[in-house]
Tab-separated table of C-alpha atoms in Angstrom:
chain	number	residue	atom	x	y	z
O	1	MET	CA	2.660	-2.688	-7.004
O	2	LYS	CA	0.757	0.476	-7.943
O	3	LEU	CA	-2.414	0.946	-6.032
O	4	GLN	CA	-5.508	2.227	-7.823
O	5	LEU	CA	-8.539	3.444	-5.864
O	6	VAL	CA	-11.990	3.092	-7.364
O	7	VAL	CA	-14.195	5.870	-5.995
O	8	LEU	CA	-16.612	4.383	-3.458
O	9	SER	CA	-20.096	5.665	-4.235
O	10	MET	CA	-21.275	5.090	-0.687
O	11	VAL	CA	-22.570	7.214	2.176
O	12	PHE	CA	-22.196	5.499	5.527
O	13	LEU	CA	-21.113	6.651	8.962
O	14	LEU	CA	-19.861	4.327	11.687
O	15	SER	CA	-17.739	4.596	14.766
O	16	PHE	CA	-15.308	1.906	15.790
O	17	SER	CA	-13.247	0.776	18.741
O	18	THR	CA	-9.583	-0.102	18.399
O	19	SER	CA	-8.133	-3.556	18.898
O	20	ALA	CA	-7.525	-4.885	22.369
O	21	HIS	CA	-3.881	-5.525	21.495
O	22	GLU	CA	-1.634	-2.796	22.888
O	23	ASN	CA	1.720	-1.574	21.644
O	24	ASP	CA	3.758	1.100	23.369
O	25	ASN	CA	5.897	2.030	20.354
O	26	ASP	CA	5.289	5.703	19.554
O	27	SER	CA	6.658	5.678	15.982
O	28	LEU	CA	3.049	5.983	14.795
O	29	PRO	CA	1.675	8.537	17.259
O	30	LEU	CA	-1.426	9.329	15.209
O	31	LEU	CA	-2.523	5.685	14.854
O	32	PRO	CA	-4.623	4.555	17.844
O	33	PRO	CA	-3.145	1.704	19.900
O	34	GLY	CA	-3.669	-1.824	18.691
O	35	GLN	CA	-3.694	-3.572	15.337
O	36	HIS	CA	-5.587	-2.217	12.354
O	37	VAL	CA	-6.561	-4.352	9.354
O	38	THR	CA	-8.237	-3.051	6.226
O	39	ILE	CA	-8.785	-4.022	2.606
O	40	GLU	CA	-8.692	-2.074	-0.648
O	41	TYR	CA	-12.019	-1.840	-2.435
O	42	GLY	CA	-10.893	-3.042	-5.878
O	43	GLU	CA	-13.284	-3.420	-8.813
O	44	VAL	CA	-16.461	-5.277	-9.694
O	45	ALA	CA	-18.376	-5.988	-12.896
O	46	PRO	CA	-20.924	-3.388	-14.011
O	47	GLY	CA	-24.250	-4.227	-12.426
O	48	ALA	CA	-22.700	-5.942	-9.403
O	49	GLU	CA	-21.658	-2.793	-7.535
O	50	ASP	CA	-24.181	-3.299	-4.729
O	51	THR	CA	-22.655	-6.702	-3.979
O	52	LEU	CA	-19.203	-5.225	-3.434
O	53	ASP	CA	-20.545	-2.205	-1.550
O	54	ASP	CA	-22.401	-4.489	0.849
O	55	ALA	CA	-19.270	-6.584	1.360
O	56	PHE	CA	-17.178	-3.498	2.064
O	57	PHE	CA	-19.749	-2.263	4.592
O	58	GLU	CA	-19.661	-5.662	6.272
O	59	ILE	CA	-15.883	-5.412	6.631
O	60	VAL	CA	-16.157	-1.915	8.077
O	61	GLN	CA	-18.755	-3.129	10.563
O	62	ALA	CA	-16.467	-6.041	11.457
O	63	GLY	CA	-13.846	-3.575	12.662
O	64	SER	CA	-11.902	-2.041	9.774
O	65	ASP	CA	-11.167	1.582	10.730
O	66	THR	CA	-8.316	2.530	8.355
O	67	TYR	CA	-7.756	2.668	4.594
O	68	ALA	CA	-4.689	2.791	2.335
O	69	LEU	CA	-4.835	5.571	-0.251
O	70	SER	CA	-2.344	6.182	-3.050
O	71	MET	CA	-1.715	8.930	-5.570
O	72	TRP	CA	1.314	9.543	-7.787
O	73	TRP	CA	3.357	12.664	-7.183
O	74	SER	CA	2.967	13.438	-10.902
O	75	LEU	CA	-0.839	13.523	-10.566
O	76	MET	CA	-0.721	15.971	-7.662
O	77	GLN	CA	1.885	18.177	-9.301
O	78	PRO	CA	1.586	17.702	-13.078
O	79	ILE	CA	3.513	20.915	-13.712
O	80	ASN	CA	6.387	22.075	-11.530
O	81	GLN	CA	5.200	24.418	-8.763
O	82	THR	CA	1.535	23.807	-9.710
O	83	VAL	CA	-0.236	21.665	-7.115
O	84	ASP	CA	-3.670	20.100	-7.670
O	85	LEU	CA	-5.104	18.176	-4.708
O	86	GLU	CA	-8.777	18.287	-5.670
O	87	GLU	CA	-8.979	14.599	-6.646
O	88	LEU	CA	-7.151	13.502	-3.504
O	89	GLN	CA	-9.445	15.599	-1.323
O	90	GLY	CA	-12.416	13.834	-2.890
O	91	PHE	CA	-11.020	10.466	-1.814
O	92	LEU	CA	-10.250	11.802	1.653
O	93	GLU	CA	-13.827	13.032	1.990
O	94	ILE	CA	-15.040	9.488	1.332
O	95	MET	CA	-12.755	8.240	4.076
O	96	ARG	CA	-14.174	10.865	6.437
O	97	VAL	CA	-17.765	9.832	5.680
O	98	LEU	CA	-16.854	6.204	6.368
O	99	ASN	CA	-14.887	7.172	9.481
O	100	LEU	CA	-11.753	5.498	8.104
O	101	GLN	CA	-8.341	6.862	9.083
O	102	PRO	CA	-6.131	7.264	5.996
O	103	TYR	CA	-2.713	5.808	5.332
O	104	PHE	CA	-1.220	7.628	2.338
O	105	VAL	CA	1.461	6.579	-0.131
O	106	MET	CA	2.809	9.038	-2.673
O	107	PRO	CA	4.707	7.014	-5.286
O	108	THR	CA	7.769	8.895	-6.459
O	109	ILE	CA	9.466	5.643	-7.284
O	110	ASP	CA	6.681	3.184	-8.112
O	111	THR	CA	8.297	-0.273	-8.199
O	112	VAL	CA	10.008	-0.187	-11.622
O	113	GLN	CA	8.666	3.157	-12.831
O	114	LEU	CA	9.071	6.792	-11.817
O	115	ALA	CA	6.103	8.973	-10.879
O	116	LEU	CA	7.808	12.346	-10.470
O	117	PRO	CA	6.524	15.477	-12.226
O	118	PRO	CA	7.156	15.037	-15.959
O	119	GLU	CA	10.015	17.536	-16.218
O	120	PHE	CA	12.133	15.277	-13.995
O	121	VAL	CA	11.557	12.065	-15.994
O	122	ASP	CA	12.980	11.017	-19.352
O	123	ALA	CA	10.269	11.815	-21.884
O	124	ASN	CA	11.021	8.595	-23.788
O	125	ASP	CA	11.472	6.240	-20.833
O	126	SER	CA	9.465	6.527	-17.618
O	127	THR	CA	11.902	4.246	-15.810
O	128	GLN	CA	14.687	6.845	-16.124
O	129	LEU	CA	15.311	10.293	-14.679
O	130	ALA	CA	15.732	13.149	-17.123
O	131	ALA	CA	19.276	13.992	-18.150
O	132	GLY	CA	21.171	15.704	-15.347
O	133	VAL	CA	18.389	15.137	-12.782
O	134	HIS	CA	18.922	13.259	-9.518
O	135	PHE	CA	16.645	12.716	-6.538
O	136	ASN	CA	18.641	15.252	-4.548
O	137	SER	CA	18.753	17.867	-7.316
O	138	SER	CA	17.781	21.280	-5.980
O	139	GLU	CA	14.910	21.626	-8.423
O	140	VAL	CA	13.491	18.237	-7.367
O	141	LEU	CA	13.660	19.096	-3.681
O	142	GLU	CA	12.183	22.538	-4.260
O	143	SER	CA	9.271	21.007	-6.144
O	144	LEU	CA	8.755	18.407	-3.409
O	145	GLY	CA	8.748	21.126	-0.765
O	146	THR	CA	6.110	23.081	-2.674
O	147	LEU	CA	3.887	20.003	-2.785
O	148	LEU	CA	4.374	19.045	0.857
O	149	ASP	CA	3.526	22.555	2.010
O	150	GLU	CA	0.002	22.017	0.641
O	151	LEU	CA	-0.300	18.230	0.935
O	152	VAL	CA	0.601	17.796	4.592
O	153	PRO	CA	-2.007	20.225	5.996
O	154	LEU	CA	-4.635	18.462	3.873
O	155	LEU	CA	-3.588	15.025	5.136
O	156	MET	CA	-3.689	16.277	8.711
O	157	GLU	CA	-7.154	17.752	8.206
O	158	TYR	CA	-8.336	14.202	7.470
O	159	ASN	CA	-6.423	12.526	10.328
O	160	THR	CA	-3.863	10.684	8.172
O	161	PHE	CA	-1.408	8.706	10.291
O	162	TYR	CA	1.389	7.810	7.839
O	163	LEU	CA	2.965	9.167	4.663
O	164	SER	CA	5.118	6.979	2.413
O	165	VAL	CA	7.128	8.909	-0.178
O	166	GLY	CA	8.026	5.965	-2.402
O	167	ASN	CA	6.399	2.659	-3.325
O	168	GLU	CA	8.404	-0.604	-3.483
O	169	VAL	CA	11.514	1.509	-3.908
O	170	ASP	CA	13.934	-1.437	-3.677
O	171	ALA	CA	12.959	-2.618	-7.168
O	172	TRP	CA	14.057	0.615	-8.877
O	173	LEU	CA	16.952	1.476	-6.557
O	174	SER	CA	18.548	-1.961	-6.906
O	175	ALA	CA	18.645	-1.353	-10.663
O	176	HIS	CA	19.954	2.225	-10.203
O	177	PRO	CA	22.453	2.003	-7.321
O	178	ASP	CA	23.953	5.424	-8.110
O	179	GLU	CA	20.643	6.969	-7.050
O	180	ILE	CA	20.523	5.338	-3.603
O	181	GLU	CA	22.352	8.147	-1.828
O	182	PRO	CA	20.422	10.899	-3.654
O	183	PHE	CA	17.167	9.127	-2.779
O	184	LEU	CA	18.140	8.883	0.889
O	185	GLU	CA	18.687	12.662	0.840
O	186	PHE	CA	15.290	13.025	-0.837
O	187	VAL	CA	13.574	11.027	1.943
O	188	SER	CA	15.451	12.973	4.627
O	189	PHE	CA	14.320	16.246	3.057
O	190	ALA	CA	10.706	15.038	2.949
O	191	ARG	CA	10.801	13.894	6.556
O	192	GLU	CA	12.281	17.160	7.805
O	193	ARG	CA	9.765	19.244	5.822
O	194	VAL	CA	6.845	17.187	7.138
O	195	GLN	CA	8.102	17.483	10.723
O	196	GLN	CA	8.078	21.263	10.402
O	197	LEU	CA	4.446	21.132	9.292
O	198	ALA	CA	3.086	18.189	11.324
O	199	PRO	CA	5.554	16.735	13.843
O	200	ASP	CA	3.381	13.677	14.619
O	201	LEU	CA	2.826	12.527	11.041
O	202	ALA	CA	5.073	9.493	10.503
O	203	VAL	CA	7.105	9.524	7.271
O	204	GLY	CA	8.918	6.738	5.457
O	205	VAL	CA	9.012	4.663	2.285
O	206	THR	CA	7.644	1.315	1.159
O	207	MET	CA	9.770	-1.737	0.321
O	208	THR	CA	8.789	-5.182	-0.861
O	209	TYR	CA	9.187	-7.958	1.700
O	210	GLY	CA	11.535	-9.751	-0.695
O	211	GLY	CA	13.598	-6.609	-1.181
O	212	ALA	CA	13.999	-6.161	2.561
O	213	MET	CA	15.336	-9.691	2.865
O	214	THR	CA	17.542	-9.431	-0.233
O	215	TYR	CA	18.974	-5.959	0.399
O	216	PRO	CA	19.470	-5.601	4.187
O	217	ASP	CA	21.940	-2.729	3.722
O	218	LEU	CA	19.384	-0.760	1.708
O	219	LEU	CA	16.780	-1.519	4.362
O	220	ALA	CA	19.111	-0.211	7.067
O	221	ASP	CA	19.801	2.952	5.070
O	222	LEU	CA	16.092	3.609	4.576
O	223	ILE	CA	15.315	2.941	8.235
O	224	ALA	CA	17.903	5.565	9.162
O	225	VAL	CA	16.010	8.300	7.298
O	226	SER	CA	12.447	7.181	8.136
O	227	ASP	CA	10.115	7.127	11.111
O	228	VAL	CA	8.629	3.838	9.907
O	229	ILE	CA	9.251	1.610	6.881
O	230	ALA	CA	6.214	0.069	5.168
O	231	PHE	CA	6.204	-3.210	3.231
O	232	THR	CA	4.251	-5.094	0.603
O	233	TYR	CA	3.915	-8.843	1.139
O	234	TYR	CA	2.945	-11.485	-1.429
O	235	PRO	CA	4.449	-14.947	-0.788
O	236	LEU	CA	5.303	-15.969	-4.349
O	237	ASN	CA	8.041	-17.927	-6.045
O	238	ALA	CA	10.268	-16.344	-8.680
O	239	ASP	CA	7.957	-17.634	-11.434
O	240	PHE	CA	4.910	-16.085	-9.701
O	241	THR	CA	3.478	-19.387	-8.555
O	242	VAL	CA	2.394	-19.326	-4.911
O	243	GLN	CA	4.377	-20.415	-1.903
O	244	ASP	CA	2.624	-22.595	0.640
O	245	PRO	CA	0.326	-20.551	2.922
O	246	SER	CA	2.219	-21.910	5.927
O	247	VAL	CA	5.154	-19.545	5.233
O	248	VAL	CA	3.299	-16.585	6.726
O	249	GLU	CA	4.265	-17.108	10.362
O	250	GLU	CA	7.961	-17.539	9.614
O	251	ASP	CA	7.976	-14.565	7.234
O	252	MET	CA	6.252	-12.240	9.683
O	253	ALA	CA	8.491	-13.357	12.547
O	254	ALA	CA	11.549	-12.632	10.387
O	255	LEU	CA	10.239	-9.185	9.446
O	256	VAL	CA	9.416	-8.260	13.038
O	257	GLU	CA	12.904	-9.279	14.139
O	258	MET	CA	14.665	-7.551	11.252
O	259	ILE	CA	13.186	-4.101	11.873
O	260	SER	CA	12.746	-4.222	15.669
O	261	PRO	CA	11.966	-2.020	17.583
O	262	MET	CA	10.228	-0.323	14.660
O	263	PRO	CA	6.567	-1.351	14.298
O	264	VAL	CA	5.528	-3.340	11.223
O	265	VAL	CA	3.355	-1.551	8.664
O	266	LEU	CA	2.083	-3.621	5.738
O	267	GLN	CA	0.844	-1.408	2.945
O	268	GLU	CA	-0.221	-4.423	0.900
O	269	VAL	CA	-0.863	-8.048	1.826
O	270	GLY	CA	-2.192	-10.513	-0.711
O	271	TYR	CA	-2.351	-14.077	-1.975
O	272	PRO	CA	-3.815	-14.990	-5.370
O	273	SER	CA	-6.388	-17.735	-5.703
O	274	GLY	CA	-5.484	-18.373	-9.321
O	275	TYR	CA	-8.127	-18.269	-12.027
O	276	LEU	CA	-11.130	-20.080	-10.592
O	277	ARG	CA	-12.192	-22.752	-11.393
O	278	SER	CA	-8.945	-23.960	-12.984
O	279	PRO	CA	-5.904	-22.166	-11.482
O	280	ASN	CA	-2.555	-22.413	-13.241
O	281	ASN	CA	-0.344	-20.923	-10.512
O	282	GLY	CA	-0.469	-23.717	-7.949
O	283	SER	CA	-3.105	-21.968	-5.860
O	284	SER	CA	-6.821	-22.356	-5.208
O	285	GLY	CA	-9.622	-20.598	-3.405
O	286	GLU	CA	-9.023	-22.828	-0.415
O	287	MET	CA	-5.313	-21.978	-0.298
O	288	GLN	CA	-6.127	-18.281	-0.423
O	289	ALA	CA	-8.495	-18.776	2.524
O	290	GLU	CA	-5.787	-20.666	4.399
O	291	PHE	CA	-3.389	-17.773	3.792
O	292	VAL	CA	-5.921	-15.306	5.217
O	293	SER	CA	-6.364	-17.432	8.326
O	294	ASN	CA	-2.611	-17.881	8.743
O	295	PHE	CA	-2.033	-14.163	8.393
O	296	PHE	CA	-4.465	-13.409	11.206
O	297	ASP	CA	-2.697	-16.059	13.297
O	298	ALA	CA	0.544	-14.136	12.691
O	299	LEU	CA	-1.162	-10.912	13.735
O	300	GLU	CA	-2.190	-12.452	17.036
O	301	ALA	CA	1.353	-13.723	17.582
O	302	HIS	CA	2.993	-10.402	16.697
O	303	PRO	CA	1.376	-7.264	18.157
O	304	GLU	CA	4.283	-5.369	16.563
O	305	ILE	CA	2.270	-5.549	13.312
O	306	ARG	CA	0.277	-2.337	13.677
O	307	PHE	CA	-1.323	-1.941	10.244
O	308	ALA	CA	-2.091	-4.281	7.345
O	309	SER	CA	-4.048	-3.590	4.170
O	310	PHE	CA	-5.202	-6.538	2.066
O	311	LEU	CA	-5.213	-6.279	-1.692
O	312	HIS	CA	-8.070	-6.544	-2.338
O	313	LEU	CA	-11.826	-7.047	-1.971
O	314	GLY	CA	-12.979	-7.006	-5.602
O	315	GLU	CA	-11.079	-8.537	-8.521
O	316	TRP	CA	-9.541	-6.304	-11.155
O	317	SER	CA	-11.107	-6.307	-14.616
O	318	ASP	CA	-9.287	-7.777	-17.611
O	319	ALA	CA	-8.607	-4.250	-18.845
O	320	THR	CA	-7.008	-3.226	-15.536
O	321	CYS	CA	-4.956	-6.428	-15.449
O	322	ASP	CA	-3.715	-5.739	-18.970
O	323	GLU	CA	-2.820	-2.189	-17.932
O	324	PHE	CA	-0.783	-3.369	-14.961
O	325	ALA	CA	0.952	-6.134	-16.927
O	326	GLY	CA	2.083	-3.475	-19.391
O	327	TYR	CA	3.031	-1.052	-16.629
O	328	TYR	CA	5.348	-3.580	-15.005
O	329	GLN	CA	6.627	-4.699	-18.422
O	330	LEU	CA	5.997	-8.357	-17.592
O	331	GLU	CA	4.060	-10.371	-20.147
O	332	LEU	CA	4.283	-13.657	-18.220
O	333	SER	CA	0.936	-15.414	-17.974
O	334	ALA	CA	1.667	-16.383	-14.354
O	335	PHE	CA	2.280	-12.725	-13.476
O	336	ARG	CA	-1.039	-11.725	-14.962
O	337	GLU	CA	-2.822	-14.540	-13.126
O	338	TYR	CA	-1.262	-13.327	-9.878
O	339	LEU	CA	-2.489	-9.772	-10.497
O	340	CYS	CA	-5.942	-10.871	-11.612
O	341	SER	CA	-6.812	-13.283	-8.796
O	342	LEU	CA	-5.907	-11.360	-5.631
O	343	GLY	CA	-9.488	-10.441	-4.791
O	344	LEU	CA	-11.421	-12.087	-1.984
O	345	ARG	CA	-14.440	-11.770	-4.254
O	346	GLU	CA	-14.602	-12.558	-7.951
O	347	TYR	CA	-15.118	-9.880	-10.593
O	348	ASN	CA	-18.813	-10.829	-10.784
O	349	GLY	CA	-19.118	-10.125	-7.054
O	350	ASP	CA	-19.267	-13.734	-5.851
O	351	ALA	CA	-17.380	-14.444	-2.628
O	352	LYS	CA	-14.322	-16.682	-2.634
O	353	PRO	CA	-13.715	-18.910	0.423
O	354	GLY	CA	-11.236	-16.389	1.842
O	355	TYR	CA	-13.858	-13.650	2.165
O	356	ALA	CA	-15.810	-15.255	5.018
O	357	VAL	CA	-12.547	-16.123	6.775
O	358	PHE	CA	-11.375	-12.503	6.509
O	359	VAL	CA	-14.578	-11.085	7.986
O	360	GLU	CA	-14.734	-13.588	10.841
O	361	ARG	CA	-11.071	-13.250	11.805
O	362	LEU	CA	-11.335	-9.454	11.646
O	363	ARG	CA	-14.246	-9.574	14.102
O	364	GLN	CA	-12.235	-11.839	16.406
O	365	LEU	CA	-9.220	-9.520	16.253
O	366	GLN	CA	-11.286	-6.621	17.543
O	367	ASN	CA	-12.628	-8.593	20.542
C-alpha cells in the first residue's frame, strides 16, 4: 500500500543502542547489527497532536532507531530531467533530529498504480504506461539515472540503509506480465547506478507477502537483481477479514526459509482492529494486540528478520481512508475498514490494547 508521511512537528534528540540479536549477513551493510523495529507516525485528530507526539517519543525511547520513508518518483521528478528533492530533504532532516536511520522506498510501481514521471504514464489511466514506453526504454532509464545521481548522495548524507525502487510490485506486474523482463532490467540498472555512487547502499524492490507466496518465480527473478527484497505483511483473507493472529509464526518461518540466506526486511507490518467498538471484519482490539505480541515472538525466533515497520501509530482520517479506497479502486466496505483501523491508537489519540504491548515488547527486544 502507498505510504504517506505526516510531517512530525517535533524536536527531540536521542541516542540508541542496537538489539542484542546478532546477524552476520552483510546484505545490509549500513544497518547496524541486530533487529530494528519502528512504526509509521500516521495521523491524529486536530487538537490531539500532543497525544500522538508523546506516544511516538515513548516508542523512540523504547528502542526504535529507524524509520520508513516513502516518496513517489513522480514527486521527485515531476518533469523529465528536473529533480526536486526539497520536500524529501525536509523529512530526512526530521529523521536526523530524532536520530532515526532512514529506510527509503521510491514507488515507481505502487501496488496497482504507476508513479513514474508523467510523460511515461498514460494521461488517461495511471495504471498504464504511455504508448510505446516500457520500463527498460532508454528515456525511462536515462530519467532514472538523472534522479539517482542526485537522490543517492542525499540519502547517504542522512545515513539511509536501504532503497526500494518499487512498492508491492507483484500486484501490477502480475497483471502486466509483458513488463516483467523490462522491469527486471530497470531494477538492474538502478542497482548498478547506485553501486557506482554508494556501494554499501542496499537496493531492491518491495513485494507483498501474498505475492511472494503466489508468484515464487517472480520472487526469484527479483531476488536475482536485488541486494535485498522487502515485503509488506497483513494477514488477511481474500475478503479483507482478518486471519487468526496465530498465523504469524508460520508465515514468518515460511518467509525466512523462502528467501534464505537473504535477510528479511518488512517495509510494512499491520493488523486491523476493525472499527471499535463494533468491528465488522472479524477482528477486535484484543486480536490486534495478540498479533503484535505474536509478531514479536516471531522476531525472537527469527533473527533473520532485520527490519520491520508497523503501519501505524495513529489512525488515518476518514478523508485519507476515502482517498486510499479510491486510489486502490476498491469500494468494498471491508477493505476500507482494514485501511482505517490499522493504527495502534485511535484517530482521537486514545490507545488501543496493542499500543502498550508494542511498547513493552519493543523494550524487551532491545534488552
